[in-house]
Amino acid sequence: MMICIAIMIVTVIPLFARFELRAIGSKEIVLLAVLAAIAAMSRVPFAPLPSVQPTTFVIIVSAIVLGPEAGFLIGAMAAIVSNIFLGQGPWTPWQMYAWGMAGMMAGFLRNTVIINTKWGLMGYGFVVGFLFGWFMNLWFLLGFLGDASWEVFVSAYIASFYFDLAHALSNVFFLGLFSVGWIRILERFKRKYGILTSDFPKEEVYK
C-alpha cells in the first residue's frame, strides 16, 4: 500500500509543478473549476446505476481541448467533489489519481490517431473504463485483504467485470454521442477568451 501511494505521489508532483509554472489567469482557473464541478455533479444523478456516469466523458473531452495538466486537475477535483455527496473514504485518493490519469493520458494523446478519430476516441474511453476499475481494485485488495493470494486477486477482478464493462460502455455511449459538440464548444470558448491555448488539431477530424 505504501509503495503504491509513493508511486502516485511521485507521478503527480511533476504534473502539478508543470501546471504551476504556466501563466494561469483567473479565467483559466474559473474554467477548470466549472468543468470539474460539471464532471463531479454529473456523477451524482447516475449513482443508482453502478459505474454508469458521464464523469469520465467530461474529463476526457476537457483534457483533449485544454491539455494533460488540465485533464489531470479536472479528474482529481471531480473525484473529491463528487464524493462530498456520495461518500468520502480511503478510496477517494485512488479515484482522484485514476480519473486524473485518464484525463492526463487523453491530453497527451490528443494529437494522435487514437484521439483524432471518432472510433479511436470511443476505443480510448472503452479501455479507460476497464483500466479505471482495475486500478481501483488494487486499493481494495491492498487495503482490506492484506496478503491476498493469486486466487483472491483473480476473483476480485472477475467480480468487478460487470462494473468495469458498464463504465467502459457508458464512456463509449457519451463519447460517441456528445464528444463532437462538447469539443467544439470548449474550443470556441478557448479561442474566444485565449484560455490555455494549445496545438490541438482542428474540429474537422471528428466529423
mmCIF file of C-alpha atoms in Angstrom:
data_model
loop_
_atom_site.group_PDB
_atom_site.id
_atom_site.type_symbol
_atom_site.label_atom_id
_atom_site.label_comp_id
_atom_site.label_asym_id
_atom_site.label_seq_id
_atom_site.Cartn_x
_atom_site.Cartn_y
_atom_site.Cartn_z
ATOM 1 C CA MET A 1 0.000 0.000 0.000
ATOM 2 C CA MET A 2 2.772 2.430 0.931
ATOM 3 C CA ILE A 3 4.660 1.661 -2.293
ATOM 4 C CA CYS A 4 1.535 2.348 -4.374
ATOM 5 C CA ILE A 5 0.910 5.641 -2.580
ATOM 6 C CA ALA A 6 4.555 6.648 -3.055
ATOM 7 C CA ILE A 7 4.351 5.900 -6.787
ATOM 8 C CA MET A 8 1.181 8.010 -7.102
ATOM 9 C CA ILE A 9 2.792 10.935 -5.283
ATOM 10 C CA VAL A 10 5.965 10.772 -7.386
ATOM 11 C CA THR A 11 3.997 10.756 -10.647
ATOM 12 C CA VAL A 12 1.667 13.564 -9.578
ATOM 13 C CA ILE A 13 4.323 16.065 -8.437
ATOM 14 C CA PRO A 14 5.701 16.801 -11.946
ATOM 15 C CA LEU A 15 2.179 17.435 -13.239
ATOM 16 C CA PHE A 16 1.362 19.964 -10.565
ATOM 17 C CA ALA A 17 4.811 21.552 -10.885
ATOM 18 C CA ARG A 18 4.414 21.923 -14.666
ATOM 19 C CA PHE A 19 0.957 23.417 -14.208
ATOM 20 C CA GLU A 20 2.191 25.861 -11.558
ATOM 21 C CA LEU A 21 4.960 27.095 -13.859
ATOM 22 C CA ARG A 22 2.460 28.065 -16.543
ATOM 23 C CA ALA A 23 0.924 31.546 -16.635
ATOM 24 C CA ILE A 24 -2.558 30.720 -15.358
ATOM 25 C CA GLY A 25 -5.044 33.567 -15.027
ATOM 26 C CA SER A 26 -8.353 33.854 -13.248
ATOM 27 C CA LYS A 27 -10.305 32.904 -16.390
ATOM 28 C CA GLU A 28 -8.402 29.636 -16.677
ATOM 29 C CA ILE A 29 -8.959 28.814 -13.005
ATOM 30 C CA VAL A 30 -12.677 29.531 -13.283
ATOM 31 C CA LEU A 31 -12.997 27.352 -16.389
ATOM 32 C CA LEU A 32 -11.178 24.443 -14.742
ATOM 33 C CA ALA A 33 -13.340 24.778 -11.635
ATOM 34 C CA VAL A 34 -16.553 24.852 -13.689
ATOM 35 C CA LEU A 35 -15.564 21.779 -15.715
ATOM 36 C CA ALA A 36 -14.547 19.925 -12.550
ATOM 37 C CA ALA A 37 -17.904 20.817 -10.988
ATOM 38 C CA ILE A 38 -19.771 19.599 -14.088
ATOM 39 C CA ALA A 39 -17.799 16.355 -14.073
ATOM 40 C CA ALA A 40 -18.470 15.870 -10.365
ATOM 41 C CA MET A 41 -22.160 16.730 -10.357
ATOM 42 C CA SER A 42 -22.868 14.660 -13.461
ATOM 43 C CA ARG A 43 -21.919 11.627 -11.411
ATOM 44 C CA VAL A 44 -24.492 12.186 -8.682
ATOM 45 C CA PRO A 45 -27.747 11.601 -10.658
ATOM 46 C CA PHE A 46 -26.312 8.334 -12.019
ATOM 47 C CA ALA A 47 -25.401 6.990 -8.572
ATOM 48 C CA PRO A 48 -28.216 4.355 -8.633
ATOM 49 C CA LEU A 49 -26.597 2.873 -11.776
ATOM 50 C CA PRO A 50 -23.276 1.343 -10.654
ATOM 51 C CA SER A 51 -20.327 2.561 -12.723
ATOM 52 C CA VAL A 52 -22.575 4.314 -15.262
ATOM 53 C CA GLN A 53 -21.808 8.054 -15.323
ATOM 54 C CA PRO A 54 -20.646 10.803 -17.718
ATOM 55 C CA THR A 55 -17.843 11.963 -15.418
ATOM 56 C CA THR A 56 -15.104 10.218 -17.374
ATOM 57 C CA PHE A 57 -16.514 11.641 -20.605
ATOM 58 C CA VAL A 58 -16.322 15.223 -19.304
ATOM 59 C CA ILE A 59 -12.757 14.664 -18.084
ATOM 60 C CA ILE A 60 -11.607 13.207 -21.416
ATOM 61 C CA VAL A 61 -13.085 15.903 -23.673
ATOM 62 C CA SER A 62 -11.804 18.636 -21.357
ATOM 63 C CA ALA A 63 -8.292 17.185 -21.497
ATOM 64 C CA ILE A 64 -8.427 16.931 -25.284
ATOM 65 C CA VAL A 65 -9.074 20.655 -25.589
ATOM 66 C CA LEU A 66 -7.224 22.070 -22.588
ATOM 67 C CA GLY A 67 -4.249 19.741 -22.243
ATOM 68 C CA PRO A 68 -2.938 16.975 -19.963
ATOM 69 C CA GLU A 69 -2.359 19.089 -16.863
ATOM 70 C CA ALA A 70 -5.880 20.489 -17.014
ATOM 71 C CA GLY A 71 -7.231 16.989 -17.625
ATOM 72 C CA PHE A 72 -5.482 15.672 -14.537
ATOM 73 C CA LEU A 73 -6.691 18.520 -12.324
ATOM 74 C CA ILE A 74 -10.290 18.238 -13.549
ATOM 75 C CA GLY A 75 -10.279 14.488 -12.978
ATOM 76 C CA ALA A 76 -8.785 14.734 -9.492
ATOM 77 C CA MET A 77 -11.144 17.524 -8.424
ATOM 78 C CA ALA A 78 -14.169 15.732 -9.870
ATOM 79 C CA ALA A 79 -13.488 12.725 -7.664
ATOM 80 C CA ILE A 80 -13.119 14.599 -4.399
ATOM 81 C CA VAL A 81 -16.075 16.943 -5.073
ATOM 82 C CA SER A 82 -18.472 14.183 -6.133
ATOM 83 C CA ASN A 83 -17.548 12.155 -3.064
ATOM 84 C CA ILE A 84 -18.779 15.005 -0.881
ATOM 85 C CA PHE A 85 -22.240 13.836 -1.955
ATOM 86 C CA LEU A 86 -21.572 10.128 -2.483
ATOM 87 C CA GLY A 87 -19.247 9.498 0.439
ATOM 88 C CA GLN A 88 -15.562 10.103 1.165
ATOM 89 C CA GLY A 89 -13.268 7.305 2.190
ATOM 90 C CA PRO A 90 -9.861 5.711 1.653
ATOM 91 C CA TRP A 91 -10.892 5.148 -1.971
ATOM 92 C CA THR A 92 -11.060 8.902 -2.706
ATOM 93 C CA PRO A 93 -7.314 9.461 -3.350
ATOM 94 C CA TRP A 94 -7.304 6.414 -5.616
ATOM 95 C CA GLN A 95 -10.280 7.751 -7.580
ATOM 96 C CA MET A 96 -8.618 11.161 -7.809
ATOM 97 C CA TYR A 97 -5.499 9.569 -9.254
ATOM 98 C CA ALA A 98 -7.358 7.220 -11.613
ATOM 99 C CA TRP A 99 -9.608 9.924 -13.086
ATOM 100 C CA GLY A 100 -6.701 12.349 -13.171
ATOM 101 C CA MET A 101 -4.571 9.897 -15.145
ATOM 102 C CA ALA A 102 -7.462 9.228 -17.542
ATOM 103 C CA GLY A 103 -7.571 12.956 -18.277
ATOM 104 C CA MET A 104 -3.816 13.328 -18.438
ATOM 105 C CA MET A 105 -3.390 10.499 -20.967
ATOM 106 C CA ALA A 106 -6.211 11.887 -23.121
ATOM 107 C CA GLY A 107 -4.373 15.212 -23.134
ATOM 108 C CA PHE A 108 -1.065 13.638 -24.108
ATOM 109 C CA LEU A 109 -2.717 11.603 -26.887
ATOM 110 C CA ARG A 110 -4.822 14.456 -28.299
ATOM 111 C CA ASN A 111 -2.612 14.843 -31.373
ATOM 112 C CA THR A 112 -2.565 11.134 -32.206
ATOM 113 C CA VAL A 113 -4.834 8.980 -34.343
ATOM 114 C CA ILE A 114 -6.160 7.381 -31.169
ATOM 115 C CA ILE A 115 -7.951 10.569 -30.158
ATOM 116 C CA ASN A 116 -8.299 12.297 -33.527
ATOM 117 C CA THR A 117 -10.823 9.793 -34.887
ATOM 118 C CA LYS A 118 -14.294 9.122 -33.548
ATOM 119 C CA TRP A 119 -13.762 5.375 -33.274
ATOM 120 C CA GLY A 120 -10.331 5.855 -31.745
ATOM 121 C CA LEU A 121 -11.760 8.193 -29.115
ATOM 122 C CA MET A 122 -14.539 5.749 -28.292
ATOM 123 C CA GLY A 123 -11.975 2.966 -28.079
ATOM 124 C CA TYR A 124 -9.931 5.032 -25.657
ATOM 125 C CA GLY A 125 -13.000 5.550 -23.496
ATOM 126 C CA PHE A 126 -13.695 1.812 -23.517
ATOM 127 C CA VAL A 127 -10.155 0.943 -22.444
ATOM 128 C CA VAL A 128 -10.139 3.646 -19.762
ATOM 129 C CA GLY A 129 -13.318 2.198 -18.279
ATOM 130 C CA PHE A 130 -11.565 -1.099 -17.615
ATOM 131 C CA LEU A 131 -8.260 0.431 -16.521
ATOM 132 C CA PHE A 132 -10.084 2.638 -14.026
ATOM 133 C CA GLY A 133 -11.805 -0.382 -12.487
ATOM 134 C CA TRP A 134 -8.663 -2.499 -12.436
ATOM 135 C CA PHE A 135 -6.752 0.293 -10.707
ATOM 136 C CA MET A 136 -9.497 0.761 -8.119
ATOM 137 C CA ASN A 137 -9.402 -2.967 -7.379
ATOM 138 C CA LEU A 138 -5.866 -2.508 -6.075
ATOM 139 C CA TRP A 139 -6.838 -0.287 -3.151
ATOM 140 C CA PHE A 140 -9.433 -2.875 -2.087
ATOM 141 C CA LEU A 141 -7.005 -5.788 -2.351
ATOM 142 C CA LEU A 142 -4.150 -3.956 -0.651
ATOM 143 C CA GLY A 143 -6.232 -2.136 1.949
ATOM 144 C CA PHE A 144 -8.641 -4.830 3.077
ATOM 145 C CA LEU A 145 -7.271 -8.228 2.119
ATOM 146 C CA GLY A 146 -3.650 -7.759 3.085
ATOM 147 C CA ASP A 147 -1.632 -10.771 1.921
ATOM 148 C CA ALA A 148 -4.122 -11.821 -0.731
ATOM 149 C CA SER A 149 -3.438 -14.909 -2.788
ATOM 150 C CA TRP A 150 -3.497 -15.071 -6.564
ATOM 151 C CA GLU A 151 -6.868 -16.820 -6.337
ATOM 152 C CA VAL A 152 -8.338 -13.893 -4.390
ATOM 153 C CA PHE A 153 -6.684 -11.427 -6.749
ATOM 154 C CA VAL A 154 -8.170 -13.061 -9.840
ATOM 155 C CA SER A 155 -11.569 -13.489 -8.164
ATOM 156 C CA ALA A 156 -11.715 -9.783 -7.314
ATOM 157 C CA TYR A 157 -11.060 -8.804 -10.918
ATOM 158 C CA ILE A 158 -13.593 -11.286 -12.227
ATOM 159 C CA ALA A 159 -16.195 -9.968 -9.775
ATOM 160 C CA SER A 160 -15.599 -6.401 -10.980
ATOM 161 C CA PHE A 161 -16.021 -7.287 -14.658
ATOM 162 C CA TYR A 162 -19.674 -6.195 -14.854
ATOM 163 C CA PHE A 163 -18.943 -2.821 -13.247
ATOM 164 C CA ASP A 164 -15.874 -2.246 -15.418
ATOM 165 C CA LEU A 165 -17.858 -3.154 -18.528
ATOM 166 C CA ALA A 166 -20.677 -0.795 -17.515
ATOM 167 C CA HIS A 167 -18.170 2.028 -17.078
ATOM 168 C CA ALA A 168 -16.490 1.251 -20.404
ATOM 169 C CA LEU A 169 -19.769 1.100 -22.341
ATOM 170 C CA SER A 170 -21.066 4.302 -20.757
ATOM 171 C CA ASN A 171 -17.852 6.042 -21.856
ATOM 172 C CA VAL A 172 -18.403 4.787 -25.402
ATOM 173 C CA PHE A 173 -22.014 5.981 -25.305
ATOM 174 C CA PHE A 174 -21.282 9.501 -24.090
ATOM 175 C CA LEU A 175 -18.190 9.958 -26.256
ATOM 176 C CA GLY A 176 -19.991 8.654 -29.319
ATOM 177 C CA LEU A 177 -22.991 10.955 -28.943
ATOM 178 C CA PHE A 178 -21.652 14.113 -27.334
ATOM 179 C CA SER A 179 -17.880 14.410 -27.839
ATOM 180 C CA VAL A 180 -18.056 16.420 -31.081
ATOM 181 C CA GLY A 181 -20.428 19.026 -29.637
ATOM 182 C CA TRP A 182 -18.510 19.391 -26.371
ATOM 183 C CA ILE A 183 -15.153 19.684 -28.094
ATOM 184 C CA ARG A 184 -16.463 22.368 -30.453
ATOM 185 C CA ILE A 185 -17.955 24.366 -27.591
ATOM 186 C CA LEU A 186 -14.794 24.169 -25.492
ATOM 187 C CA GLU A 187 -12.574 25.008 -28.486
ATOM 188 C CA ARG A 188 -14.637 28.098 -29.314
ATOM 189 C CA PHE A 189 -14.633 29.186 -25.705
ATOM 190 C CA LYS A 190 -10.872 28.702 -25.515
ATOM 191 C CA ARG A 191 -10.219 30.682 -28.694
ATOM 192 C CA LYS A 192 -12.587 33.487 -27.731
ATOM 193 C CA TYR A 193 -11.003 34.106 -24.343
ATOM 194 C CA GLY A 194 -7.465 32.898 -25.131
ATOM 195 C CA ILE A 195 -7.582 30.255 -22.419
ATOM 196 C CA LEU A 196 -4.928 27.513 -22.180
ATOM 197 C CA THR A 197 -4.053 27.772 -25.851
ATOM 198 C CA SER A 198 -2.573 24.638 -27.407
ATOM 199 C CA ASP A 199 -1.807 22.996 -30.715
ATOM 200 C CA PHE A 200 -4.943 20.897 -30.623
ATOM 201 C CA PRO A 201 -5.988 19.763 -34.125
ATOM 202 C CA LYS A 202 -8.990 21.194 -35.906
ATOM 203 C CA GLU A 203 -12.522 20.040 -35.188
ATOM 204 C CA GLU A 204 -12.918 18.527 -38.630
ATOM 205 C CA VAL A 205 -11.132 15.343 -37.569
ATOM 206 C CA TYR A 206 -14.208 14.420 -35.510
ATOM 207 C CA LYS A 207 -16.702 14.775 -38.353
#
